[in-house]
Each structure stands twice: as C-alpha cells, then as structure tokens.
XYZ file of C-alpha atoms in Angstrom:
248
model
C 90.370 227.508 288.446
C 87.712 227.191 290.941
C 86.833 230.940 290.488
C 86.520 230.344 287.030
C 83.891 227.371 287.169
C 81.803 229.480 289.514
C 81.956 232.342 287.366
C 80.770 229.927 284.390
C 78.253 228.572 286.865
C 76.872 231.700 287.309
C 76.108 232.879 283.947
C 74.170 229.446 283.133
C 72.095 230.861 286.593
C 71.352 233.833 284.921
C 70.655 232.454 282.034
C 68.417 230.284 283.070
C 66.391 233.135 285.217
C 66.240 234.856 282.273
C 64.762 232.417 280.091
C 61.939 231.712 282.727
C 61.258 234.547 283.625
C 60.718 235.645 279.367
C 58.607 232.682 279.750
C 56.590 233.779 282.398
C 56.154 237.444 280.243
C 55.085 235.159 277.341
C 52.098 232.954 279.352
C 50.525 236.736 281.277
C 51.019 238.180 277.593
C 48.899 235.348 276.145
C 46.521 235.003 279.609
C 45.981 238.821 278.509
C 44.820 237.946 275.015
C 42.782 235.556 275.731
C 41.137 237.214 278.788
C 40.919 240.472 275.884
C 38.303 240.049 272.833
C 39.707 241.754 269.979
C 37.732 245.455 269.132
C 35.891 244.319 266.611
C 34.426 240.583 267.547
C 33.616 242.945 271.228
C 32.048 245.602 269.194
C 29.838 242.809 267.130
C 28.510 241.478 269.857
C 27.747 244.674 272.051
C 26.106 245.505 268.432
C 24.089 242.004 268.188
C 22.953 242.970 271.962
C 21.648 245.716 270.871
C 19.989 244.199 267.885
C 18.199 241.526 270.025
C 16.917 243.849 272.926
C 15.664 246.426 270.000
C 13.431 243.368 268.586
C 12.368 242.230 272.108
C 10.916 245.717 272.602
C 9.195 246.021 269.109
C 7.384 242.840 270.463
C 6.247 244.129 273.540
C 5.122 247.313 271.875
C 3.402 245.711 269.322
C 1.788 243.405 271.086
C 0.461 246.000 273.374
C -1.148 247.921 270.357
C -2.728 244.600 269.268
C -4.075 243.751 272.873
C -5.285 247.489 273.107
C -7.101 247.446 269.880
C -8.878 244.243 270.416
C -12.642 245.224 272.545
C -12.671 243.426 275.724
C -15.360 240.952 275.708
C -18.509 242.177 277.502
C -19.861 240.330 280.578
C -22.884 238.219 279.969
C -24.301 236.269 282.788
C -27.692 234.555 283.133
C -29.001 234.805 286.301
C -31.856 233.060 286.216
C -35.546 232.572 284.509
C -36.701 235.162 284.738
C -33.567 238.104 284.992
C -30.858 237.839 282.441
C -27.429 240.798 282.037
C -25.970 241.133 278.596
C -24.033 243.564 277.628
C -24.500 245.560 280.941
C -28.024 245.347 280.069
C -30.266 243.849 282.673
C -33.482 242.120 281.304
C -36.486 241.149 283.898
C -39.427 238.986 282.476
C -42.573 240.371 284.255
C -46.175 238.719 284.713
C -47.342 239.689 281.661
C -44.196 237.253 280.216
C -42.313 240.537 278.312
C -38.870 240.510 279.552
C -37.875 244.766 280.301
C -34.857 246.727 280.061
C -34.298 249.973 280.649
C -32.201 252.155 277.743
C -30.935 255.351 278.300
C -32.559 257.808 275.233
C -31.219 261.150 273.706
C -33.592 263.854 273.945
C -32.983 267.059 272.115
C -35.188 269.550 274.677
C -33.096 268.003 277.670
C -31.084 265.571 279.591
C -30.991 262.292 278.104
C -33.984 260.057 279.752
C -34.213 256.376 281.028
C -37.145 254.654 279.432
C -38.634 250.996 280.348
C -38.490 248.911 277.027
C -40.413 245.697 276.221
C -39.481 242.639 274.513
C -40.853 239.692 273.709
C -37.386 237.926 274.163
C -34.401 238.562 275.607
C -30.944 239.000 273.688
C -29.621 235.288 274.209
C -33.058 233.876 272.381
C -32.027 235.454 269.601
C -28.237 234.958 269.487
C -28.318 232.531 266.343
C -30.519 235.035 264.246
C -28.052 235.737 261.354
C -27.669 240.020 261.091
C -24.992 241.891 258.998
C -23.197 244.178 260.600
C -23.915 247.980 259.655
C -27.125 247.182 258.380
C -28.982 249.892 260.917
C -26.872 252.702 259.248
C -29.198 252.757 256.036
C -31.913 254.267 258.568
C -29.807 257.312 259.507
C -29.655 259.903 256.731
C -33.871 259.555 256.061
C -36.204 261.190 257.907
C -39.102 258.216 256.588
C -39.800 254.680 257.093
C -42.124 252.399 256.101
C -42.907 248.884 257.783
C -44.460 246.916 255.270
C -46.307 243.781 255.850
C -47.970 240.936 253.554
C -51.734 241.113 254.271
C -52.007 237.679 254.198
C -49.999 236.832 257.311
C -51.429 236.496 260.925
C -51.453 239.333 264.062
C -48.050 238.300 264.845
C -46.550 239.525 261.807
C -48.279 242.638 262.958
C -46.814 242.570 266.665
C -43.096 242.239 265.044
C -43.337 245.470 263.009
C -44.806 247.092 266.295
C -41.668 246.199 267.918
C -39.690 247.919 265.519
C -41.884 250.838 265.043
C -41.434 251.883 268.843
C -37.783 252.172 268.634
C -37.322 253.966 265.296
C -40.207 256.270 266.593
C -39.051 257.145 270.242
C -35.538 256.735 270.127
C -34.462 257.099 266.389
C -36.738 260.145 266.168
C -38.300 258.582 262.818
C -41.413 259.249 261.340
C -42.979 255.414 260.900
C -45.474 254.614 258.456
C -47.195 251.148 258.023
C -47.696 249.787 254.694
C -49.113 246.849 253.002
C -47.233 244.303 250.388
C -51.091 243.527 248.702
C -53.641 245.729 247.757
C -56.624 244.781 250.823
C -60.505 245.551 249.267
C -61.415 248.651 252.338
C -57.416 249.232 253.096
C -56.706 252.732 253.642
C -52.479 251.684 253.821
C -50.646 252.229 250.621
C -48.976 249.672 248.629
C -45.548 249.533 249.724
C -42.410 247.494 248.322
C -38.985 248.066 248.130
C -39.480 249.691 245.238
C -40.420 252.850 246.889
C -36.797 253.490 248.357
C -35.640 257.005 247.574
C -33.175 259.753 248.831
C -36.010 260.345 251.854
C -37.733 257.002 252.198
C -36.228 253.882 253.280
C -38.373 250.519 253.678
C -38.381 247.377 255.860
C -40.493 244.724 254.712
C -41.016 241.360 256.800
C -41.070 238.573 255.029
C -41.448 234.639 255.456
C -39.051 232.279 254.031
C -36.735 229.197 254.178
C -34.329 231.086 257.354
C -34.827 233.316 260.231
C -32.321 236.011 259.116
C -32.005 239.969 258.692
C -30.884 241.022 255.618
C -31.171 243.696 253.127
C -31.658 244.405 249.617
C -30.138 247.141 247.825
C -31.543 249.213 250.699
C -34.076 248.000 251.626
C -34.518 245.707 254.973
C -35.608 242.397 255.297
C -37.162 240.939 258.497
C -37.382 237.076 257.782
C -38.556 234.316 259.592
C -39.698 230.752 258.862
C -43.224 231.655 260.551
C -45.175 234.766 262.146
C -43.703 234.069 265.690
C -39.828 233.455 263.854
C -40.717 237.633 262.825
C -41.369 238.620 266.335
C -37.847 237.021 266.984
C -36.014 238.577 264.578
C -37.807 242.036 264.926
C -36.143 241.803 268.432
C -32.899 241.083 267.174
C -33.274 244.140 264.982
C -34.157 246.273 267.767
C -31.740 244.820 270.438
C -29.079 245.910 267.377
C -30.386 249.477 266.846
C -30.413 250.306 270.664
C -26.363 248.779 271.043
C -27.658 246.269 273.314
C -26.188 243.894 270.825
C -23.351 243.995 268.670
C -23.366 241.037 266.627
C-alpha cells in the first residue's frame, strides 16, 4: 500500500517537472522571437537605412557643387585716403590727385607688360554707377570705335572720353576715333551718331541726362551722367569694367 502511494507520488513529480520544464521551452522560444525581427520587417529597415544615408550623401554632394560654383567674394579693403585694394587691385592717389594702378597688358610681340594707369577715381567712387553686365563684349569683334561727344558740353566731357580712349587704344588694341554729335563751323571731326554702327564700326556716345548710368542702345554705348564731371565718373566705371578690375 505504501509502495503504491509513492509510486503514485512519483508520477505527479514527474509530471509536474515536465510541465515546467515545457514551460520553460515555451518562455526561451518566445524570448527568441521577440529578441528575432522577422526577415522581412529586418530587411525593410536595413533597406530604409540605406535609403536615408543615400539622401544624406546626395546632400553633401550637392551642396558641394553649389558651394563650388558660387565665386568667392573678392577682398576689398580701404586702407586709407589716399591707397585703396579692390579686387586685388591696389589704387594710390598721387600729388597730382589721380589715384594709379598698375594692370598687367597682353602684348602680341612679347611677354605681357605691367603698365601704370590713371584715374580720376577709384573703383568704390563709382560703385553705385548702374552698368549691365556684358556690355564691353559689343567692342570685341570691331576693329573701330568712335567716341562721340556733344560740342556743346564743357572740357570735362572731353577728359571722360580721354579716359576711355586710352584703354581701348593700349590695351584693347582699338583704333579710336573722336567724333562730334553737332556739326562745329571750322570742325575737322565728322558727324558721328549711333547711326553709324556697322559690321566694323561700333560707337560710344556720352551723353547728359536725368541718371549717371552706362547703357546701350541697340549697339551702341551710352556714357551718361547728370553733368560733365558725373561723365568723368562713369567713363571710369567703364574702364575699371573693361580692364576686370570690376565686375559689377
């Protein structure tokens, strides 16, 4: 009898080592699925990974492009009143009140030469003097220019084509002829207007009017200013422009 309840005993041990330990099977099986992302939701994310550092580098690359296309802004530093740098130009006003600059010129026999250039002003007195960009491209296909000036106006109207003349002569390599706006009783220069533009001749007429500005029309050039001194100004402009000291 006793034997029997032990033997009974026994089996309900068993029993009850087997059930915990199925139990214990059961929680690692389900520790193991959680701890285990299914293939696909795994192979989602590795994919969205993927995605997101793709984008990131698109950014960097294009940004770079962007930041490598955009031109560096050139120093310009005043030094004082009477030495100025733009552009990695330097400009020294002298006694006789000119401020000078030295440009480095083209020469087709030799080496390319340094010259001394004059102005009457430097490039930040003229900073506000409205110019379109590409406008000094109409002067490079012609071998002839005319400056053309209304006889009317003063000596200083005069000076301003002068300033231009020197650079399209020495560093353009132009052949610069002065005209007149007016016939002038005893005038030897012709009568010149815009008019005269053709496939060899191009024209630059100064002009007085409501704006200090350089323009042009259908062609032709148009030094303006709002008096004979506002042309010296704006002749400057137009030469600091055709010798890339400015760019704007």
């Amino acid at each position: 009898m006793v034997d029997k309840k032990r033997t009974q005993k026994s089996k309900k041990n068993t029993k009850k080592e087997t059930t915990t330990n199925k139990q214990k099977l059961d929680e690692k099986k389900e520790q193991k699925d959680v701890n285990q992302e299914p293939k696909n939701v795994k192979k989602d994310r590795n994919n969205l990974i993927f995605i997101l550092l793709f984008i990131s580098v698109g950014i960097l690359v294009i940004s770079s492009l962007f930041q490598n296309n955009v031109p560096e802004p050139k120093e310009e530093i005043i030094i004082g009143d009477s030495k100025v740098e733009f552009n990695n130009f330097t400009f020294e006003k002298k006694e006789d009140g000119m401020w000078y600059t030295y440009v480095l010129v083209d020469d087709f026999l030799s080496a390319p030469r340094e010259y001394e250039v004059p102005f009457y002003y430097n490039p930040y007195d003229v900073l506000d003097i409205e110019f379109r960009r590409g406008l000094e491209s109409i002067f490079l296909d012609v071998p002839n220019i005319y400056i053309t000036i209304n006889p009317e106006y003063d000596s200083k109207a005069v000076i301003a084509g002068t300033e231009i003349s020197k650079i399209l002569g020495k560093v353009w390599f132009k052949k610069v002829k002065a005209g007149l706006t007016k016939q002038v009783n005893g005038s030897e220069f012709p009568i010149i207007t815009c008019e005269d533009i053709n496939s060899k001749t191009r024209v630059i007429e100064f002009r007085l009017g409501d704006v200090t500005k350089i323009f042009q029309e259908e062609g032709c050039i148009i030094i303006q200013g709002t008096d004979e001194q506002e042309l010296i100004r704006a002749a400057d402009k137009m030469a600091f422009r055709m010798l890339k000291i400015m760019m704007a």
